[in-house]
XYZ file of C-alpha atoms in Angstrom:
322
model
C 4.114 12.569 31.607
C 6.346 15.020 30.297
C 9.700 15.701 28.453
C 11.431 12.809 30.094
C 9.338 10.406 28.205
C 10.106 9.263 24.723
C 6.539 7.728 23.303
C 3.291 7.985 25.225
C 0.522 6.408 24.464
C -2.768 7.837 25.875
C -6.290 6.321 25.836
C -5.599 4.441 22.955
C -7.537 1.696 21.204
C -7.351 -0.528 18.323
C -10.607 -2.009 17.021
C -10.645 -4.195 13.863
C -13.956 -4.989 11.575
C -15.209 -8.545 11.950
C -15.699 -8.933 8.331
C -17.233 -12.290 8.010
C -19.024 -14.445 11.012
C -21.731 -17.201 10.971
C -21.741 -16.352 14.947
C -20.992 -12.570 15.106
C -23.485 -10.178 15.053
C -22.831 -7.892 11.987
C -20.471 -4.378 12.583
C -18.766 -6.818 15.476
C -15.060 -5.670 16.429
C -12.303 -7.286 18.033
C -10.996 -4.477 20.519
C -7.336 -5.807 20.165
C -6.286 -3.016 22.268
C -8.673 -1.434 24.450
C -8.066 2.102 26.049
C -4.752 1.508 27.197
C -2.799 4.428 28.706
C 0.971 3.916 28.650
C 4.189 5.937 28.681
C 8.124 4.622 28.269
C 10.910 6.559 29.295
C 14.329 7.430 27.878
C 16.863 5.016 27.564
C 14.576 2.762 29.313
C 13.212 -0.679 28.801
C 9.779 -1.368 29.250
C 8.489 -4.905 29.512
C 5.076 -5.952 27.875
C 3.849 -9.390 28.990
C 0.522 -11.086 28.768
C -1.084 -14.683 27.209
C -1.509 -14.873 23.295
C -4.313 -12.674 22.316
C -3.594 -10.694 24.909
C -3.227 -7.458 22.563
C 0.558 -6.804 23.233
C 2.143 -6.958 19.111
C -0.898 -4.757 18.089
C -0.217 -2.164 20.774
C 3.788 -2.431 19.288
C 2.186 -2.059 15.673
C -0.033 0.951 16.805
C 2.487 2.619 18.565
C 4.814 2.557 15.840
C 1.691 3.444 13.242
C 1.612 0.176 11.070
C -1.242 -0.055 12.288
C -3.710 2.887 12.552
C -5.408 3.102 15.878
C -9.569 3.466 16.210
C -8.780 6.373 18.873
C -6.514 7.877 20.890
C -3.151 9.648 21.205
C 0.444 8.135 20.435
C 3.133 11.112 20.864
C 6.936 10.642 19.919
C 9.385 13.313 21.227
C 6.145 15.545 21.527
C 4.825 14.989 17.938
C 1.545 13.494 17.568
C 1.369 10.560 15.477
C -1.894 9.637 14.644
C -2.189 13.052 12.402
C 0.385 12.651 10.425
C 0.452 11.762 7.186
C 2.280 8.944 5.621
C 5.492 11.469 3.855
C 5.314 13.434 7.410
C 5.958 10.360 8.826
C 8.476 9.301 7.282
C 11.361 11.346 8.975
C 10.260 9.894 12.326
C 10.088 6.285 11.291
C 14.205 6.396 10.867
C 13.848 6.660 14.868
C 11.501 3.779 15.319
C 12.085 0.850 14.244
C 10.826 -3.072 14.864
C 12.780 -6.490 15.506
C 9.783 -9.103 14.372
C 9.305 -12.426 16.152
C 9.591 -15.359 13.795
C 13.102 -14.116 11.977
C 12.462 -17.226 9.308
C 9.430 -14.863 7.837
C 10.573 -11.426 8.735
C 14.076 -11.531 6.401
C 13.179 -12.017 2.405
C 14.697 -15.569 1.284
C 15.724 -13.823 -1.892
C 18.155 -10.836 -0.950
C 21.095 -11.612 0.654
C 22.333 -10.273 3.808
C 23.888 -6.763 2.558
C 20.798 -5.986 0.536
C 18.466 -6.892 3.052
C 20.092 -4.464 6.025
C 20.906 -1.716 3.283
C 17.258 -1.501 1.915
C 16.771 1.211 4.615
C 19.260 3.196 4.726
C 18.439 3.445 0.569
C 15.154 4.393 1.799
C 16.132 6.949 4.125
C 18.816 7.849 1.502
C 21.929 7.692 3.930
C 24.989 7.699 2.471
C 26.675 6.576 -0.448
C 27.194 3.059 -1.465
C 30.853 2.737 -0.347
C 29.252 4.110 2.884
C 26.275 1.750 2.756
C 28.286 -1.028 1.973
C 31.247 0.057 5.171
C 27.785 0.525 7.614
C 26.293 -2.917 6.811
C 29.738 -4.392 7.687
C 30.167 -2.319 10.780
C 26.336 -3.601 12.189
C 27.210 -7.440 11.359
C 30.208 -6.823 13.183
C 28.050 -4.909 16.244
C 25.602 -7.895 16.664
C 28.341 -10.383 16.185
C 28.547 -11.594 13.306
C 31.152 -11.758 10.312
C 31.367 -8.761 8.312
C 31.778 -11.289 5.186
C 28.630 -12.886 6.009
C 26.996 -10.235 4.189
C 27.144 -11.454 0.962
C 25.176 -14.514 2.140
C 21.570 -15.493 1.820
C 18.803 -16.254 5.202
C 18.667 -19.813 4.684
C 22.147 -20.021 5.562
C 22.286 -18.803 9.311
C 20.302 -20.491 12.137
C 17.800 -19.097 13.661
C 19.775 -17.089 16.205
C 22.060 -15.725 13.285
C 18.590 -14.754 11.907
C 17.606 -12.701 14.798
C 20.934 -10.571 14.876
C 20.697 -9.783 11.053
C 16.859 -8.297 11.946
C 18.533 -6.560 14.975
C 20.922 -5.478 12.205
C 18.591 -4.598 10.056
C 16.687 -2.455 12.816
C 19.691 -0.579 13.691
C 20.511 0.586 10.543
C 19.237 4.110 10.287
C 20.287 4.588 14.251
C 16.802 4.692 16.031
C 16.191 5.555 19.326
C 13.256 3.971 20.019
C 12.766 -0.572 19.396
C 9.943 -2.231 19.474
C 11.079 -6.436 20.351
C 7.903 -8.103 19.453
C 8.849 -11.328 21.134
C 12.180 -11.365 19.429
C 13.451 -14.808 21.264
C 10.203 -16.605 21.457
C 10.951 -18.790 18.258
C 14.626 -19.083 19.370
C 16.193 -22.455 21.239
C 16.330 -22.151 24.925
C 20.381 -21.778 24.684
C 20.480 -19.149 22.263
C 17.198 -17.109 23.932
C 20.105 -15.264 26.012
C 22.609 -14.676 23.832
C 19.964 -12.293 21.830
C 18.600 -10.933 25.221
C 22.319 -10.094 26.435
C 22.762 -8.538 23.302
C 19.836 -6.288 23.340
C 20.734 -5.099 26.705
C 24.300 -4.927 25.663
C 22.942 -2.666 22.399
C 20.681 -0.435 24.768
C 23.761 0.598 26.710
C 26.236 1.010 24.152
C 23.631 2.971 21.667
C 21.116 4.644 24.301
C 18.091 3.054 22.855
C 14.581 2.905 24.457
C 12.999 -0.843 24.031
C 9.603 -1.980 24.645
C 10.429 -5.769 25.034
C 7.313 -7.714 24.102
C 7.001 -11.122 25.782
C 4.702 -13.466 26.882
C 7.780 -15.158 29.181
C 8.060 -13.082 32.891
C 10.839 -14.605 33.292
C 12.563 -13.453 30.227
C 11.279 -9.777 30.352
C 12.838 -9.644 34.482
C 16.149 -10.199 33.481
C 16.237 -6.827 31.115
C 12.801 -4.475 31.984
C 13.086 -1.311 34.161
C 9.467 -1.570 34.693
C 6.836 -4.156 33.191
C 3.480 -3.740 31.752
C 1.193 -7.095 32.272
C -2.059 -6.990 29.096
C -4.769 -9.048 29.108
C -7.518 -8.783 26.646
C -6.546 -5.203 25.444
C -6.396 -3.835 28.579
C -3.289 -2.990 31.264
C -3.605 -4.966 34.522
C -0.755 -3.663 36.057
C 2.506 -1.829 36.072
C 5.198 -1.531 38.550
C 8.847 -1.161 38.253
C 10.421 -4.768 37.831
C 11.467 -5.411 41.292
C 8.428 -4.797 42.893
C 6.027 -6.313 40.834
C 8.406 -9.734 41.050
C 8.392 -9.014 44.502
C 4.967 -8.218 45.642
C 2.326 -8.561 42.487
C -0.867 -6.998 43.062
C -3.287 -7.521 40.017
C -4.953 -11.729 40.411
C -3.955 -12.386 36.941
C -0.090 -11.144 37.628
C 0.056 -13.340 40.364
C -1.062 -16.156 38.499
C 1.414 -15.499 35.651
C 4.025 -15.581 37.980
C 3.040 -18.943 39.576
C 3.592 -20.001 36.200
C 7.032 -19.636 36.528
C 9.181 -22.761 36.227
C 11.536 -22.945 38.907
C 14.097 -25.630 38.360
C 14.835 -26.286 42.210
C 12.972 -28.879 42.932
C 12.872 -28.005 46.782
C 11.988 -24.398 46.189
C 8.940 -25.036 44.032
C 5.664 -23.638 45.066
C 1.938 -25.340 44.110
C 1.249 -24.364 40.495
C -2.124 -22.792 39.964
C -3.212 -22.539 36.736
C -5.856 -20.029 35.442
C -9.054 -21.693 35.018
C -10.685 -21.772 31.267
C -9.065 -20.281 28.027
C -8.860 -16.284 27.279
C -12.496 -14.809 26.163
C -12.459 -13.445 22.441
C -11.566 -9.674 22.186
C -14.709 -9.752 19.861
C -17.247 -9.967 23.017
C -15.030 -9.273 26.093
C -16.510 -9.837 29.449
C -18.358 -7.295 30.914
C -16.712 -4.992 33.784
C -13.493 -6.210 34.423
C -12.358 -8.381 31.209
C -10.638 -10.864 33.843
C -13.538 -11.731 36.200
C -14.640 -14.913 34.301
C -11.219 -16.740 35.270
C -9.960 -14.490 38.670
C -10.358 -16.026 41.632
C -11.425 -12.991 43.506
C -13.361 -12.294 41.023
C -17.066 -10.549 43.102
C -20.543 -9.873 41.498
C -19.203 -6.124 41.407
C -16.582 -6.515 38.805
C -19.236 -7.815 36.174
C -20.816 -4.077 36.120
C -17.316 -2.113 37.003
C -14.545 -1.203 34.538
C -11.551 -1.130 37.277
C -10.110 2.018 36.695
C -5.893 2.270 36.630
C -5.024 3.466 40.003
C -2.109 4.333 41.562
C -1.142 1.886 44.727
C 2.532 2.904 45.261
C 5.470 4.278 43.836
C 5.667 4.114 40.312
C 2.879 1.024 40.485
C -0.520 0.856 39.023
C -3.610 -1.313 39.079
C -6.954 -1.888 37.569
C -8.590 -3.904 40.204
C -11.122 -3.179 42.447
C -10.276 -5.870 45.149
C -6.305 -4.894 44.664
């Protein structure tokens, strides 16, 4: 870790209150993120893939503190975030911003387009309205769309349209830093990389630092650096993209990548799939949180919290078998 980092994450864990169970124990948690350690570089894009409920959009929502963590350290250019208070934060939050998943719920149905993209830069009080009004139509025209769109309310763009008005949206106060909670998830097959093109095409042109949030390898190989794979709170394994496509170490990344499609036929390999469903974060297994579905799973990883080790350049584990 070190200056050429932009946000690190260390030890950090999210724990929410179980309010009301007829099956929980009272004061049970759900450790949505569980002592994950984690740092992205400049100008980079990190991948962050893993099953639903695998803890990946409340580690984006932690990160960017809209959501407060239980413990741990986020830093941002060297400030730490989890002291500040809300006004202090304020100034930083013009440099990290957040492109939502479903873009049907994340856009209000009742301002149009200009309104909607201009509410933070009146926020953030940047510029005037003349200048408001020439930067909304210079973003529509950056994620490309019709500057006279603007006037124009959600329900009249498809979904894709959708998606570039949040990336719009996001860009508005120039950030440096994105968090892409599963931004083409929701998205038809055929428009899925038109938005990830643009993104990458964005990250180039405006030297922005993504965490891509996916459950989809496939999607997060074509623009990730390096990948994070999350299950149950916890990092599995990271490696720069190549290798961990490559050569996957961790039982659970291997089985995420068997379940791959690969459309030729003649190049397809047995699909495994994971045995049983993902525990609850409320009462995680014991020792490694993957044992009760890994196939290599041994009675020592029931009493043995695999600790993130370092296998090979740039490439981490938590296994003890790996």
């Amino acid at each position: 870790m070190g200056a050429e980092y932009l946000l690190e994450a260390t030890h950090l864990s999210t724990w929410f209150p179980v309010k009301s169970s007829f099956v929980t124990q009272k004061g049970s948690q759900i450790k949505a993120v569980n002592d994950v350690t984690l740092s992205i570089r400049n100008g980079e894009v990190l991948g962050l893939v893993g099953e639903s409920g695998s803890g990946k959009t409340t580690f984006g929502l932690t990160i960017l503190q809209l959501v407060k963590p239980t413990s741990g350290s986020v830093r941002f250019k060297g400030s730490e975030l989890t002291v500040l208070k809300k006004a202090e934060l304020r100034p930083l939050r013009r440099e990290m911003q957040i492109i939502f998943q479903d873009p049907y719920s994340s856009l209000d149905s009742r301002m149009n387009i200009r309104d909607i993209i201009t509410e933070g830069l009146i926020i953030h009080r940047i510029g005037t309205k003349k200048e408001q009004k020439e930067r909304v139509a210079e973003l529509l025209s950056l994620v490309g769309l019709a500057p006279e769109y603007a006037s124009r309310y959600p329900h009249e763009f498809s979904g894709g349209q959708r998606q570039r008005i949040s990336i719009a949206r996001a860009l508005a106060v120039n950030p440096r830093f994105l968090v892409a909670d599963e931004p083409v998830s929701s998205l038809d097959v055929s428009v899925r990389a038109q938005i990830i093109n643009l993104l990458y095409d964005l990250r180039m042109k405006l030297g922005l630092t993504i965490l891509f949030i996916s459950h989809d390898l496939s999607v997060i190989q074509h623009i990730s650096e390096r990948v994070a794979v999350m299950y149950l709170g916890r990092v599995m394994e990271m490696a720069k993209t190549e290798s961990l496509y490559n050569d996957p170490k961790h039982p659970y990344t291997v089985a995420l990548m068997d379940a791959i499609p690969i459309p030729d036929y003649q190049s397809r390999r047995p699909f495994k799939v994971i045995e049983g469903d993902i525990p609850s974060p409320i009462n995680p297994p014991s020792g490694c949180v993957f044992r009760t579905r890994c196939p290599k799973a041994v009675p020592e990883c029931a009493s043995v919290i695999p600790e993130v080790r370092e296998i090979g350049p740039e490439q981490t584990v938590a296994c003890i078998r790996a």
